[in-house]
mmCIF file of C-alpha atoms in Angstrom:
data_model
loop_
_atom_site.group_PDB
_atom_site.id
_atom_site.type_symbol
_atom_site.label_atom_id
_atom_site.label_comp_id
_atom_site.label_asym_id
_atom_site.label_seq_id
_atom_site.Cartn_x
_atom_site.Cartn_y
_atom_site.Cartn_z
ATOM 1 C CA UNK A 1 3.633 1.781 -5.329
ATOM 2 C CA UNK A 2 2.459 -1.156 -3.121
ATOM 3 C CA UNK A 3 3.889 -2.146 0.060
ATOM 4 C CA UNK A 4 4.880 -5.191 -1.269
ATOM 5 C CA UNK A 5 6.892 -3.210 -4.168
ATOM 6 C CA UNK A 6 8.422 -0.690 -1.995
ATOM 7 C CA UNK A 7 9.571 -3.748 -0.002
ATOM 8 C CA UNK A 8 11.238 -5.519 -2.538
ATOM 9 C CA UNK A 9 13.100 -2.247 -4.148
ATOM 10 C CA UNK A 10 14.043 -1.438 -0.155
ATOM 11 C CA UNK A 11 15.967 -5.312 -0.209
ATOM 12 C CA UNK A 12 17.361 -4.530 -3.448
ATOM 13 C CA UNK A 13 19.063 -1.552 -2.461
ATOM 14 C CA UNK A 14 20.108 -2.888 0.780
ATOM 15 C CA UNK A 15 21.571 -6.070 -1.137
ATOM 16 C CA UNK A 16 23.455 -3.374 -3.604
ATOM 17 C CA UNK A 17 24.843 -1.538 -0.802
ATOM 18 C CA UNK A 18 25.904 -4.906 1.096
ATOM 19 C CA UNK A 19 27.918 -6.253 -2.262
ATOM 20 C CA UNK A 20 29.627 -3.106 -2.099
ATOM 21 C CA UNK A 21 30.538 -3.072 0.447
ATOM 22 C CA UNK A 22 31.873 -6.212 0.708
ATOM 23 C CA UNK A 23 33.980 -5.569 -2.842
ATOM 24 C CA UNK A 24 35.062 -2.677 -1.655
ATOM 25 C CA UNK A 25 36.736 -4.543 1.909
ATOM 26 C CA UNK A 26 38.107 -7.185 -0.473
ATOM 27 C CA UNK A 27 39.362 -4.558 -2.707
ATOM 28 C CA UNK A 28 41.649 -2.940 0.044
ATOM 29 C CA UNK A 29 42.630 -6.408 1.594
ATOM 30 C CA UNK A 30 43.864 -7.290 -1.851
ATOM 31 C CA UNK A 31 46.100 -4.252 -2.224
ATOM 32 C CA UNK A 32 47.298 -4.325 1.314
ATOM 33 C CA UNK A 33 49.888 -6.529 3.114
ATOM 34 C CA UNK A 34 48.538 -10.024 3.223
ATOM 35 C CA UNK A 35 49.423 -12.561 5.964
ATOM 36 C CA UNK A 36 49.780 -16.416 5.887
ATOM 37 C CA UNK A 37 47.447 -18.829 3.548
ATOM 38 C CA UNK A 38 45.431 -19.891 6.147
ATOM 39 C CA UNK A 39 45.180 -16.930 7.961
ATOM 40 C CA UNK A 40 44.463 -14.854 4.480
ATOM 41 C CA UNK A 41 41.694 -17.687 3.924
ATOM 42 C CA UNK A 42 40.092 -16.955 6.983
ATOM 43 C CA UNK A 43 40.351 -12.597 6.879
ATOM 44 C CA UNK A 44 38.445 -13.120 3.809
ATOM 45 C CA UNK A 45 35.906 -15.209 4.424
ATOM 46 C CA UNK A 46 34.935 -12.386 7.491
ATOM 47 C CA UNK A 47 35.729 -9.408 5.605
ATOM 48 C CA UNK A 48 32.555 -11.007 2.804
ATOM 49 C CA UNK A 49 30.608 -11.820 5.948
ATOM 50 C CA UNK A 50 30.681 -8.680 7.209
ATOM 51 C CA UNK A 51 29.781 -6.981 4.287
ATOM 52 C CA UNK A 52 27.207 -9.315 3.230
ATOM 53 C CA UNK A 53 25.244 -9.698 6.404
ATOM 54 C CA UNK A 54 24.307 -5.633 5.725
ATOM 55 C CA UNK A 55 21.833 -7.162 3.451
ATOM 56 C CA UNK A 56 19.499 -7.894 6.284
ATOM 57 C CA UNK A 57 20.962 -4.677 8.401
ATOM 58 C CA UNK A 58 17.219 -3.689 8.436
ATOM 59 C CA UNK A 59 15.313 -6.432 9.362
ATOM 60 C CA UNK A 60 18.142 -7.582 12.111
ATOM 61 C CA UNK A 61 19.670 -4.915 13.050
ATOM 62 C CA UNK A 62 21.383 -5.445 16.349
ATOM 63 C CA UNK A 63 22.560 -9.343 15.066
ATOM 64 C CA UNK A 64 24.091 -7.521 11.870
ATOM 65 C CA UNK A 65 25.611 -4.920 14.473
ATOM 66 C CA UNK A 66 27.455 -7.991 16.521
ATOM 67 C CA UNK A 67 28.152 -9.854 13.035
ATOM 68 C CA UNK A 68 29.342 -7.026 11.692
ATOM 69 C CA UNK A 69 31.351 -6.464 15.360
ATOM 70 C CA UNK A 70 32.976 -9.821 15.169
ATOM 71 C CA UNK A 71 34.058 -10.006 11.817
ATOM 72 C CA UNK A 72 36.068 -6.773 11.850
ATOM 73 C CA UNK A 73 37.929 -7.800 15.142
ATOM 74 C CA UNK A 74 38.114 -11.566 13.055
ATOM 75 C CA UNK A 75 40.334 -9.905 9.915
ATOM 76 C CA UNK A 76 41.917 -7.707 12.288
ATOM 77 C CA UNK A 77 43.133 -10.141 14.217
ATOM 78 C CA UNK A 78 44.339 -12.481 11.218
ATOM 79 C CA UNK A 79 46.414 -9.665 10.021
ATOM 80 C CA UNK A 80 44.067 -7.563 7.715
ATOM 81 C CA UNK A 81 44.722 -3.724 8.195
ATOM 82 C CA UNK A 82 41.279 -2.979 6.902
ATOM 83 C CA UNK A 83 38.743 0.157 8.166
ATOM 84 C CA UNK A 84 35.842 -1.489 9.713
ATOM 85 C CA UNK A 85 33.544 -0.267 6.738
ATOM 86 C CA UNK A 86 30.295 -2.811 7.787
ATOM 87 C CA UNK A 87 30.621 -1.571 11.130
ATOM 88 C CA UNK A 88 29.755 1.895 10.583
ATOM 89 C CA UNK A 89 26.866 0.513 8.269
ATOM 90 C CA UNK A 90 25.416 -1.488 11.011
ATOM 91 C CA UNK A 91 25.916 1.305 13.451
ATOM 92 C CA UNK A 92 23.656 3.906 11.373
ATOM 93 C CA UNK A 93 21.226 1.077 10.617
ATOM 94 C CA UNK A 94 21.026 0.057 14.854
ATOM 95 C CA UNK A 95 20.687 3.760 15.643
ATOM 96 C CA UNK A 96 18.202 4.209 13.174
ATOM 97 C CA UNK A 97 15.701 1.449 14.360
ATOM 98 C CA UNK A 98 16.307 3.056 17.586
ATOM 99 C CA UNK A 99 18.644 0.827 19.452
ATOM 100 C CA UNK A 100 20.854 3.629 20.285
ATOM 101 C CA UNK A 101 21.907 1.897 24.215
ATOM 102 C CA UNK A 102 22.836 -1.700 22.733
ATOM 103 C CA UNK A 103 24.909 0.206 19.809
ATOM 104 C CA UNK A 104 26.529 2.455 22.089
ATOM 105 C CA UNK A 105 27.939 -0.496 24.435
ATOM 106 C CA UNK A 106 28.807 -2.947 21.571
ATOM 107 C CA UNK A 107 31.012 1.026 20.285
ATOM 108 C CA UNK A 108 32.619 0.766 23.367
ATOM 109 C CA UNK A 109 33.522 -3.021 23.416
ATOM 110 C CA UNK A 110 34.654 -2.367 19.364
ATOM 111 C CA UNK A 111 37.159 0.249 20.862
ATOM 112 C CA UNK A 112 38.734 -1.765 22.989
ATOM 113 C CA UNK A 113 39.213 -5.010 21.274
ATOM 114 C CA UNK A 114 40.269 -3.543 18.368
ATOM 115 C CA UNK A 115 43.735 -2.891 20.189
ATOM 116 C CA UNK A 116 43.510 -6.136 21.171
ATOM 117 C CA UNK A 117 43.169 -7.585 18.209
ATOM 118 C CA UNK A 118 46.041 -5.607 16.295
ATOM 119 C CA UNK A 119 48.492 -7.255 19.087
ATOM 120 C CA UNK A 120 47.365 -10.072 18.041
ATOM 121 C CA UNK A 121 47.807 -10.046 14.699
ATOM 122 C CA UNK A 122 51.600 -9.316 15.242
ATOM 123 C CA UNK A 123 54.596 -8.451 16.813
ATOM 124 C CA UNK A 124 53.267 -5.069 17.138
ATOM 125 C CA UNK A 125 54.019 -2.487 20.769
ATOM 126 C CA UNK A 126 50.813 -1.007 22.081
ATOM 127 C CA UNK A 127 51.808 2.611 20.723
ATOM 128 C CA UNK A 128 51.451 0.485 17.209
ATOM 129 C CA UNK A 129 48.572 -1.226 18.164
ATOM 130 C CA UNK A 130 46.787 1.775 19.324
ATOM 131 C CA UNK A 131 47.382 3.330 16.374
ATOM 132 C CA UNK A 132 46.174 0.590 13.725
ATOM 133 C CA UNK A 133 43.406 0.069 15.865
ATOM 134 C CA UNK A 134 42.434 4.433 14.970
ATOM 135 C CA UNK A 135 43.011 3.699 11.886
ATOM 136 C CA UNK A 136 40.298 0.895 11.803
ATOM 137 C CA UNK A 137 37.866 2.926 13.815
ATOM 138 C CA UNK A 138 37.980 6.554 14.034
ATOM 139 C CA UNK A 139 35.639 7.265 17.095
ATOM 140 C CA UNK A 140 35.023 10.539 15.140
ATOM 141 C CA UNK A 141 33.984 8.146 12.280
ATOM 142 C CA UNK A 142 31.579 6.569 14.833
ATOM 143 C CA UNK A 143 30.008 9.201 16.011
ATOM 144 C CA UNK A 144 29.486 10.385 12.319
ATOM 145 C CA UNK A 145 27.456 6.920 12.061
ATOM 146 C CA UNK A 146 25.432 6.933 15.178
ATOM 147 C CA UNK A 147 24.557 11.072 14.238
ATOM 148 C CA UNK A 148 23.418 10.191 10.873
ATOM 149 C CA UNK A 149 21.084 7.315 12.223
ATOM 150 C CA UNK A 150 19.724 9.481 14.951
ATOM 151 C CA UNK A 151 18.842 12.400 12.321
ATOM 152 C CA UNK A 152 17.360 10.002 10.143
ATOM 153 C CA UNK A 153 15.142 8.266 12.772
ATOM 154 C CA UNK A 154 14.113 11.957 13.844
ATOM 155 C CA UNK A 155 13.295 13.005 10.911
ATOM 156 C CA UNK A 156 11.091 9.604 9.887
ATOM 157 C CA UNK A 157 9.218 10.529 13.867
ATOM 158 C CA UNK A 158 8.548 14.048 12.840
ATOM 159 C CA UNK A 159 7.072 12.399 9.330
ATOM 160 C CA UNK A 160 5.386 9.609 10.391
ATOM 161 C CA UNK A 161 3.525 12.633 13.934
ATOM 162 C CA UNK A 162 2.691 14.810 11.119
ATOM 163 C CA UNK A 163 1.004 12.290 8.898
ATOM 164 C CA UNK A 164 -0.563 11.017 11.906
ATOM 165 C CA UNK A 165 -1.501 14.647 12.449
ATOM 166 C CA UNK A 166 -3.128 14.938 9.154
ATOM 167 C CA UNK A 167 -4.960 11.697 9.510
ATOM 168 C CA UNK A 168 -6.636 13.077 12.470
ATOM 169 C CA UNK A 169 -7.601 16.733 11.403
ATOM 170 C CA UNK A 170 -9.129 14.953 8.064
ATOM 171 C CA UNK A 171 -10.898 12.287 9.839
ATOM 172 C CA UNK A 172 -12.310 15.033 12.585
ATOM 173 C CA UNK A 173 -13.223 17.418 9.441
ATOM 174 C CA UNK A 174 -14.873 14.191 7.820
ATOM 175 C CA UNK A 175 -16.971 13.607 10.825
ATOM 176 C CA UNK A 176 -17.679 16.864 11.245
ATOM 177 C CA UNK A 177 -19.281 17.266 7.468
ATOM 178 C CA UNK A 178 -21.300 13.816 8.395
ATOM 179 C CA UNK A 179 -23.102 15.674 10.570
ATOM 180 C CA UNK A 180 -23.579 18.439 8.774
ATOM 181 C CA UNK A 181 -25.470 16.850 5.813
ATOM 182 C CA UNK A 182 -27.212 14.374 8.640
ATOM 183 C CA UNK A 183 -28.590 17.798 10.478
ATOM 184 C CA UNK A 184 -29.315 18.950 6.654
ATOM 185 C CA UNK A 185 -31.298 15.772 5.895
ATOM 186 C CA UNK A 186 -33.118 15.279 9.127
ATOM 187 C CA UNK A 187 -34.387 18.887 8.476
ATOM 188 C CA UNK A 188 -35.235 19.120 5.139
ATOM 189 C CA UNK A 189 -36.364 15.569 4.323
ATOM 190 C CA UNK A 190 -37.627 13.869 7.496
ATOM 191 C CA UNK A 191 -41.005 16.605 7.894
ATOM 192 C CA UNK A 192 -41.859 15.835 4.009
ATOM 193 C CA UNK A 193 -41.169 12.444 4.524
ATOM 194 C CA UNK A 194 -43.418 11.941 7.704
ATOM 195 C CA UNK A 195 -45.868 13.835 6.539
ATOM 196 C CA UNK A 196 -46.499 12.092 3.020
ATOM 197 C CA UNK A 197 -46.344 8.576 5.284
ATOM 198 C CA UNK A 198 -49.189 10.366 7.791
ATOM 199 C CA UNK A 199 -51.307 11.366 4.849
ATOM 200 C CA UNK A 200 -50.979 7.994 3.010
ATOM 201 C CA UNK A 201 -51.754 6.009 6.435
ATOM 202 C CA UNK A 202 -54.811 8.735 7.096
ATOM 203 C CA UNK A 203 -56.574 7.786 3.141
ATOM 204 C CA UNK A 204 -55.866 4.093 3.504
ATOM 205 C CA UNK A 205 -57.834 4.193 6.660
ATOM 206 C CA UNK A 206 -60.573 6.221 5.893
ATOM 207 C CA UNK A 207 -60.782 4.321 2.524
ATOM 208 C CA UNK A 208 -61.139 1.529 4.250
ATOM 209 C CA UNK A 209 -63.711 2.696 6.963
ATOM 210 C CA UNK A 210 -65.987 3.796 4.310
ATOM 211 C CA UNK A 211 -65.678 -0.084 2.916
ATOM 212 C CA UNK A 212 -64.333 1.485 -0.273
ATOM 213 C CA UNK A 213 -61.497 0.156 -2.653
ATOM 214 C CA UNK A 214 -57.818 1.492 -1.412
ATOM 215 C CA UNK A 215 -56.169 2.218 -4.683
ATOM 216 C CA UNK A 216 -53.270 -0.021 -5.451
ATOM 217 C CA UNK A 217 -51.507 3.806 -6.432
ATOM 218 C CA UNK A 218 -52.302 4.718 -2.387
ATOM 219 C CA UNK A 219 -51.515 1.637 -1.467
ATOM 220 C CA UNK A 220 -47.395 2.155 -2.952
ATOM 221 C CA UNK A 221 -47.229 5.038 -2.044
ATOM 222 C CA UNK A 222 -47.931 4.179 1.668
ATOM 223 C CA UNK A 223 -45.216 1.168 1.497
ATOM 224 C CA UNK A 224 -42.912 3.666 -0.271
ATOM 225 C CA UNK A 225 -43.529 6.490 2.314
ATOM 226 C CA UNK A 226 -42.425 4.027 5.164
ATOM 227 C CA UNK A 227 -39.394 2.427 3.082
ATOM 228 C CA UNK A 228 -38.570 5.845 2.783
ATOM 229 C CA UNK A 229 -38.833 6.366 6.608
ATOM 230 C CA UNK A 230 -36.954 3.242 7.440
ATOM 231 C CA UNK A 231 -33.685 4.600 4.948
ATOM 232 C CA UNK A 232 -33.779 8.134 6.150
ATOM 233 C CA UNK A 233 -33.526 6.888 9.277
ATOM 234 C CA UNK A 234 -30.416 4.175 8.740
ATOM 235 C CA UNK A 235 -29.038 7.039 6.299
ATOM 236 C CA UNK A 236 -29.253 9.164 9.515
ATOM 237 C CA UNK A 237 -27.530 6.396 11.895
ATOM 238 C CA UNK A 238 -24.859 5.704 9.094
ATOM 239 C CA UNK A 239 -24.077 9.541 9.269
ATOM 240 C CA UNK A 240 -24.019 9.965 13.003
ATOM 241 C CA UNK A 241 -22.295 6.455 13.189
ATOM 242 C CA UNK A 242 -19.718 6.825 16.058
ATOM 243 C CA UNK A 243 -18.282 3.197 15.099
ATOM 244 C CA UNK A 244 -20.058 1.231 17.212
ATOM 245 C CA UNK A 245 -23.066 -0.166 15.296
ATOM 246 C CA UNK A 246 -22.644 -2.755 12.721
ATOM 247 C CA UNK A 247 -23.210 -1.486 9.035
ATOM 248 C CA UNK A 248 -25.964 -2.929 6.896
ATOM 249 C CA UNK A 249 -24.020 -5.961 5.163
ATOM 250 C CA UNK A 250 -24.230 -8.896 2.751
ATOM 251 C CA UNK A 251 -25.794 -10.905 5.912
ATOM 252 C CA UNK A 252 -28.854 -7.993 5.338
ATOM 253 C CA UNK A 253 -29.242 -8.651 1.573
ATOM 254 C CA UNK A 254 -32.153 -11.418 2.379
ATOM 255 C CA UNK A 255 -33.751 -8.560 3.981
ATOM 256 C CA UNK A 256 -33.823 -6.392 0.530
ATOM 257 C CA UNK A 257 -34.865 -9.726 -1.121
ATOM 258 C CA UNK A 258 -38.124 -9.480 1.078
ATOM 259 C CA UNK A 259 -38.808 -6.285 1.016
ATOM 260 C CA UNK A 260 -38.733 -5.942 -2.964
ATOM 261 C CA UNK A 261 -41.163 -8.820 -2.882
ATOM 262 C CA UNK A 262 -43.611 -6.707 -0.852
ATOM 263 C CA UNK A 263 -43.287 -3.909 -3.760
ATOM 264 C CA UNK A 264 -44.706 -7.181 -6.098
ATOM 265 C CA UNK A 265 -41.538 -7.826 -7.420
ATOM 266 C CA UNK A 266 -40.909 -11.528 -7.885
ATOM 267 C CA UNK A 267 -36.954 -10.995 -6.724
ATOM 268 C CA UNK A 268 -34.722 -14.480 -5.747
ATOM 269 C CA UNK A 269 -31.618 -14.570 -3.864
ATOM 270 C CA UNK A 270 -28.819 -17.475 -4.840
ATOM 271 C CA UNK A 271 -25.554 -17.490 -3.031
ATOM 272 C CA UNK A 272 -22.890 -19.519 -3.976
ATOM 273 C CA UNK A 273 -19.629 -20.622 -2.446
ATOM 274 C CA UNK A 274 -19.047 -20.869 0.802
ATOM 275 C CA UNK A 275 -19.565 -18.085 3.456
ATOM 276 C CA UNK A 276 -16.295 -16.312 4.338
ATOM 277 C CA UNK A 277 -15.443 -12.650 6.071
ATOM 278 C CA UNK A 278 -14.686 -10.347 3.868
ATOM 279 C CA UNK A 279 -13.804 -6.339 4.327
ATOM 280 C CA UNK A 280 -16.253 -3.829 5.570
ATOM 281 C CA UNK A 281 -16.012 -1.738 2.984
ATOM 282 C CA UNK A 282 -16.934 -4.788 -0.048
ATOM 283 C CA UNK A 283 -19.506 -5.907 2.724
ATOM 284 C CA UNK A 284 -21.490 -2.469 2.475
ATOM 285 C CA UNK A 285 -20.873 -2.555 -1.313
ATOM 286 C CA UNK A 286 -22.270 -5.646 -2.359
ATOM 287 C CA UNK A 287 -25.973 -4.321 0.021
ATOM 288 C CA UNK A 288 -25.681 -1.078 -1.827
ATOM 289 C CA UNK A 289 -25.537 -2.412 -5.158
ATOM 290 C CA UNK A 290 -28.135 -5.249 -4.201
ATOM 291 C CA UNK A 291 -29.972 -2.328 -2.603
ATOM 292 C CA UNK A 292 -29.922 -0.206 -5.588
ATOM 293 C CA UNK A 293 -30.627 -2.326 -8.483
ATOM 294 C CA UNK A 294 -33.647 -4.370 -6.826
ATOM 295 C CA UNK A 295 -35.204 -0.458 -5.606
ATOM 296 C CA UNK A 296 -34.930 0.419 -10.199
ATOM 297 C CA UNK A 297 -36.271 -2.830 -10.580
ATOM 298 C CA UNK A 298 -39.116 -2.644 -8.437
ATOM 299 C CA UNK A 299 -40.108 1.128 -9.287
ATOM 300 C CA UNK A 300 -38.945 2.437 -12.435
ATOM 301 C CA UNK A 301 -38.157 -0.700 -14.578
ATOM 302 C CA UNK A 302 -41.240 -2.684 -14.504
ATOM 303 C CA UNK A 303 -39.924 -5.435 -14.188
ATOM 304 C CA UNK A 304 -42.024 -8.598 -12.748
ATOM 305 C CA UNK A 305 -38.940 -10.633 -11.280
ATOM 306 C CA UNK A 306 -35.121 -10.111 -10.528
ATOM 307 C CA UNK A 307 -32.775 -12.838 -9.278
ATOM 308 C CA UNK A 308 -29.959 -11.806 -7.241
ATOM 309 C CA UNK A 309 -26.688 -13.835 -7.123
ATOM 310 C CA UNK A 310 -23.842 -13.428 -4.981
ATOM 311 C CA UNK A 311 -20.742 -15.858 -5.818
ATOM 312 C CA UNK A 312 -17.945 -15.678 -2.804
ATOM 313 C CA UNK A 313 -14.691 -16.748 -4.417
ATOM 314 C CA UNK A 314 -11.048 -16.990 -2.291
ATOM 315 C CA UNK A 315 -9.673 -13.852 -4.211
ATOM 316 C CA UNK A 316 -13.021 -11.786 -5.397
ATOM 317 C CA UNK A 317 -17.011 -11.551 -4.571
ATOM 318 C CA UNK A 318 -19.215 -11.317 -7.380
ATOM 319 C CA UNK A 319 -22.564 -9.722 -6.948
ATOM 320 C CA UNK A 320 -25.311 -9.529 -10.107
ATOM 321 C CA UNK A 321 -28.354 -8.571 -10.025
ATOM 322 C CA UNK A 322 -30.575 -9.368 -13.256
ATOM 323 C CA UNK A 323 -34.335 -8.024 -14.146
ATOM 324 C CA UNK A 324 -37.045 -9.030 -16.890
ATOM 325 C CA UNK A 325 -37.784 -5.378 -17.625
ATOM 326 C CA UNK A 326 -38.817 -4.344 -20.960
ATOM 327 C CA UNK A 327 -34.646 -2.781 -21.363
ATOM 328 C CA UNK A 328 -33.390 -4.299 -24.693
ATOM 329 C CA UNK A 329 -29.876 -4.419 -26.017
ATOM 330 C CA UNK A 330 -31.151 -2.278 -28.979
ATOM 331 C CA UNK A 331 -31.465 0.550 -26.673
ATOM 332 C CA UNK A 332 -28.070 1.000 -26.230
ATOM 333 C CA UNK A 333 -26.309 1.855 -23.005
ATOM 334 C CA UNK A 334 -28.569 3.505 -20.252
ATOM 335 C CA UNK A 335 -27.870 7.330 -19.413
ATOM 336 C CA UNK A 336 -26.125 7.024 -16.196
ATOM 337 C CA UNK A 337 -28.435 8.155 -13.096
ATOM 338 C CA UNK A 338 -27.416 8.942 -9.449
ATOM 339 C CA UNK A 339 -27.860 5.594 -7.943
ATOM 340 C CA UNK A 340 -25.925 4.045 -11.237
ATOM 341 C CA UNK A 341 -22.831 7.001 -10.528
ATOM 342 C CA UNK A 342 -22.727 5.913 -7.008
ATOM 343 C CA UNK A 343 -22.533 2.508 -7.770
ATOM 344 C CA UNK A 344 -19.550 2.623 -9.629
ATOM 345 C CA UNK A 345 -17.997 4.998 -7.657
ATOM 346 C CA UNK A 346 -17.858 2.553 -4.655
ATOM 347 C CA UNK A 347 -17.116 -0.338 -6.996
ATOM 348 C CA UNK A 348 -14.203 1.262 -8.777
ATOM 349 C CA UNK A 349 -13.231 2.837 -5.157
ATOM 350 C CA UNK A 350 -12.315 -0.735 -3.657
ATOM 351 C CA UNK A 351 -10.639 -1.758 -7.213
ATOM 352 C CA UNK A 352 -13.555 -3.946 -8.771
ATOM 353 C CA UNK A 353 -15.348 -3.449 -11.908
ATOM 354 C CA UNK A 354 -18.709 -3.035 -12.823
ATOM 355 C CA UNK A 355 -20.975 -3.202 -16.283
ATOM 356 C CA UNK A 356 -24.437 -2.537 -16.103
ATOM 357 C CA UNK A 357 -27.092 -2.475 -19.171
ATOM 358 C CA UNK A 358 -29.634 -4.052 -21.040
ATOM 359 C CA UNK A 359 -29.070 -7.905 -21.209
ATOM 360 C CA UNK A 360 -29.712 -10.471 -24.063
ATOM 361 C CA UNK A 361 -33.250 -11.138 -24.295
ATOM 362 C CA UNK A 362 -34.630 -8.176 -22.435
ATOM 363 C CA UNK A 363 -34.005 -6.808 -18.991
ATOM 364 C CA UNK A 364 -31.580 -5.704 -17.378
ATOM 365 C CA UNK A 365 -28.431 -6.447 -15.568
ATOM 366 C CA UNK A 366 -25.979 -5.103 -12.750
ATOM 367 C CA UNK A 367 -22.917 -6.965 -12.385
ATOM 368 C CA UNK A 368 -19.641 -6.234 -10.284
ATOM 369 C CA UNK A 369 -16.826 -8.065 -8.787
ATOM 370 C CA UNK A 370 -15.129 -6.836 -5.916
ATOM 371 C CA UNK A 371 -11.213 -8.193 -5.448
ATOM 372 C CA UNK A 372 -11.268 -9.550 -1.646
ATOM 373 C CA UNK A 373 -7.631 -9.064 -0.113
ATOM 374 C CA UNK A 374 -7.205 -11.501 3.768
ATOM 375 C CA UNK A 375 -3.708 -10.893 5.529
ATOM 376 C CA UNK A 376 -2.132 -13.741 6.002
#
């Protein structure tokens, strides 16, 4: 459930609670002794004000607490021998939110205007008065209120420590495994790596020296050995990334654009809309998938161009990139590969979507749209 659902069902149930409530005060005013017209008017209208204001008891605690406060000693006081119901409601709820001083003086000042307000309300001694204002208030009925709060507020600390608690031994294991598989990498890859770029660099020169043809074949696999290089090394940085450096980005996506034209491929960036901040996590997306598509382009498609469009809407980002490889719709849907898998993984991980596959008259095509959510 959303936090926006679990909201609204929290205000529903508080609303259910408040009405009642406030039936049930009306309820036993009804059936007890009623005073004068205008005075009955008036008990009324604070016995539903009471009760109603424990819609909000949540949001407001401490101003339902002193509505709630001022109503009771209201009906009391125009005759209404009533239990201060809403009271004890707003009590739990103040506790709860963990304004247990404030609650524990405006307790105090209840107690002893609730005497008060019963000699008020009639020709009553103060032996009577004491003992319609227990009736109203039971302190043990008080202290049953504040208690339940308190446990409840204890018991949400204890939750909300462990799941903190959790959060941190995850995240620690997390980074922990990062480093793992960057020590794993850095050992088994970056040797191989340097020393296929060494030998590449070595033949080129000699080739060279010797005022011989470099073959366009040595010549790739030279520019691959040091693209290679260059993303074992920011695969490296991402894995020992303490937080600090900023992750490769849409902003880095002209970069791509460049480099797949140094591979010969004819590639085009187009953005459209305007410019605006979006979240980390669809900003390392939309460079992967970019990233991706234009590297199967350039190397195993055969493609000649590939245009790459990025379209920044208020409520999504669209990202496509398209290829004039010889794919054809007649070859059906491609078998899925890694870099495909991983695509859609981080696609469908953020809540976008994602289609890739042979386009109408040839080549091929990545598309994905990425929802964009901005507080407010």
């Amino acid at each position: 459930m959303t936090e926006a659902g679990a909201n609204a069902r929290r205000w529903y149930g508080d609303a259910a609670i408040a009405f009642g409530v406030t039936a049930a005060l009306l309820v036993t005013a009804v059936s007890g002794p009623t005073p004068g017209m205008a005075r009955a008017a008036l008990g009324y209208g604070l016995l539903a004000a009471g009760g109603l204001a424990l819609a909000v008891r949540r949001r407001v605690p401490r101003a339902v607490l002193a509505v709630t406060g001022a109503c009771a000693i209201g009906y009391q006081t125009a005759g209404f021998d009533v239990p201060v119901v809403a009271y004890l409601f707003a009590v739990y709820a103040a506790v709860r939110a963990g304004h247990r001083g404030v609650t524990a003086v405006a307790s105090v000042l209840m107690l002893a205007a609730l005497p008060v307000a019963a000699l008020l309300s009639g020709p009553y001694d103060t032996g009577e008065a004491l003992a319609r204002a227990r009736g109203a208030l039971e302190i043990a009925w008080l202290v049953a209120a504040g208690a339940a709060g308190e446990a409840l507020r204890q018991a949400e600390r204890r939750a909300d420590e462990a799941e903190r608690t959790r959060e941190e031994v995850a995240r620690r294991r997390a980074d922990e495994e990062r480093l793992r598989i960057a020590r794993e990498l850095h050992d088994s890859l970056t040797h191989q790596i340097s020393v296929i770029k060494v030998q590449a660099e070595v033949a080129v020169h000699v080739a060279r020296r010797r005022g011989e043809d470099v073959p366009a074949a040595l010549l790739a696999i030279r520019t691959a050995g040091r693209e290679a290089g260059r993303e074992l090394r920011a695969t490296l940085e991402a894995l020992r990334d303490d937080g600090t450096a900023p992750p490769r980005g849409i902003d880095d996506v002209a970069e791509l654009v460049e480099r797949a034209r140094s591979l010969g491929l004819d590639a085009r960036l187009c953005v459209e809309g305007p410019r605006v901040d979006v979240p980390a996590a669809v900003d390392r997306t939309v460079y992967r998938i970019v990233q991706e598509s234009l590297t199967n382009a350039a190397r195993h498609a055969g493609a000649n161009t590939a245009t790459v469009r990025i379209d920044c809407r208020p409520e999504a980002l669209a990202v496509s990139v398209e290829d004039d490889g010889p794919a054809a719709p007649a070859a059906g849907a491609p078998v899925p590969g890694l870099g495909l898998l991983g695509m859609r993984e981080r696609v469908t991980a953020l809540g976008g979507r994602l289609t890739a596959g042979p386009r109408d008259g040839g080549g091929f095509s990545v598309r994905a749209e990425l929802p964009v959510e901005r507080t407010p």
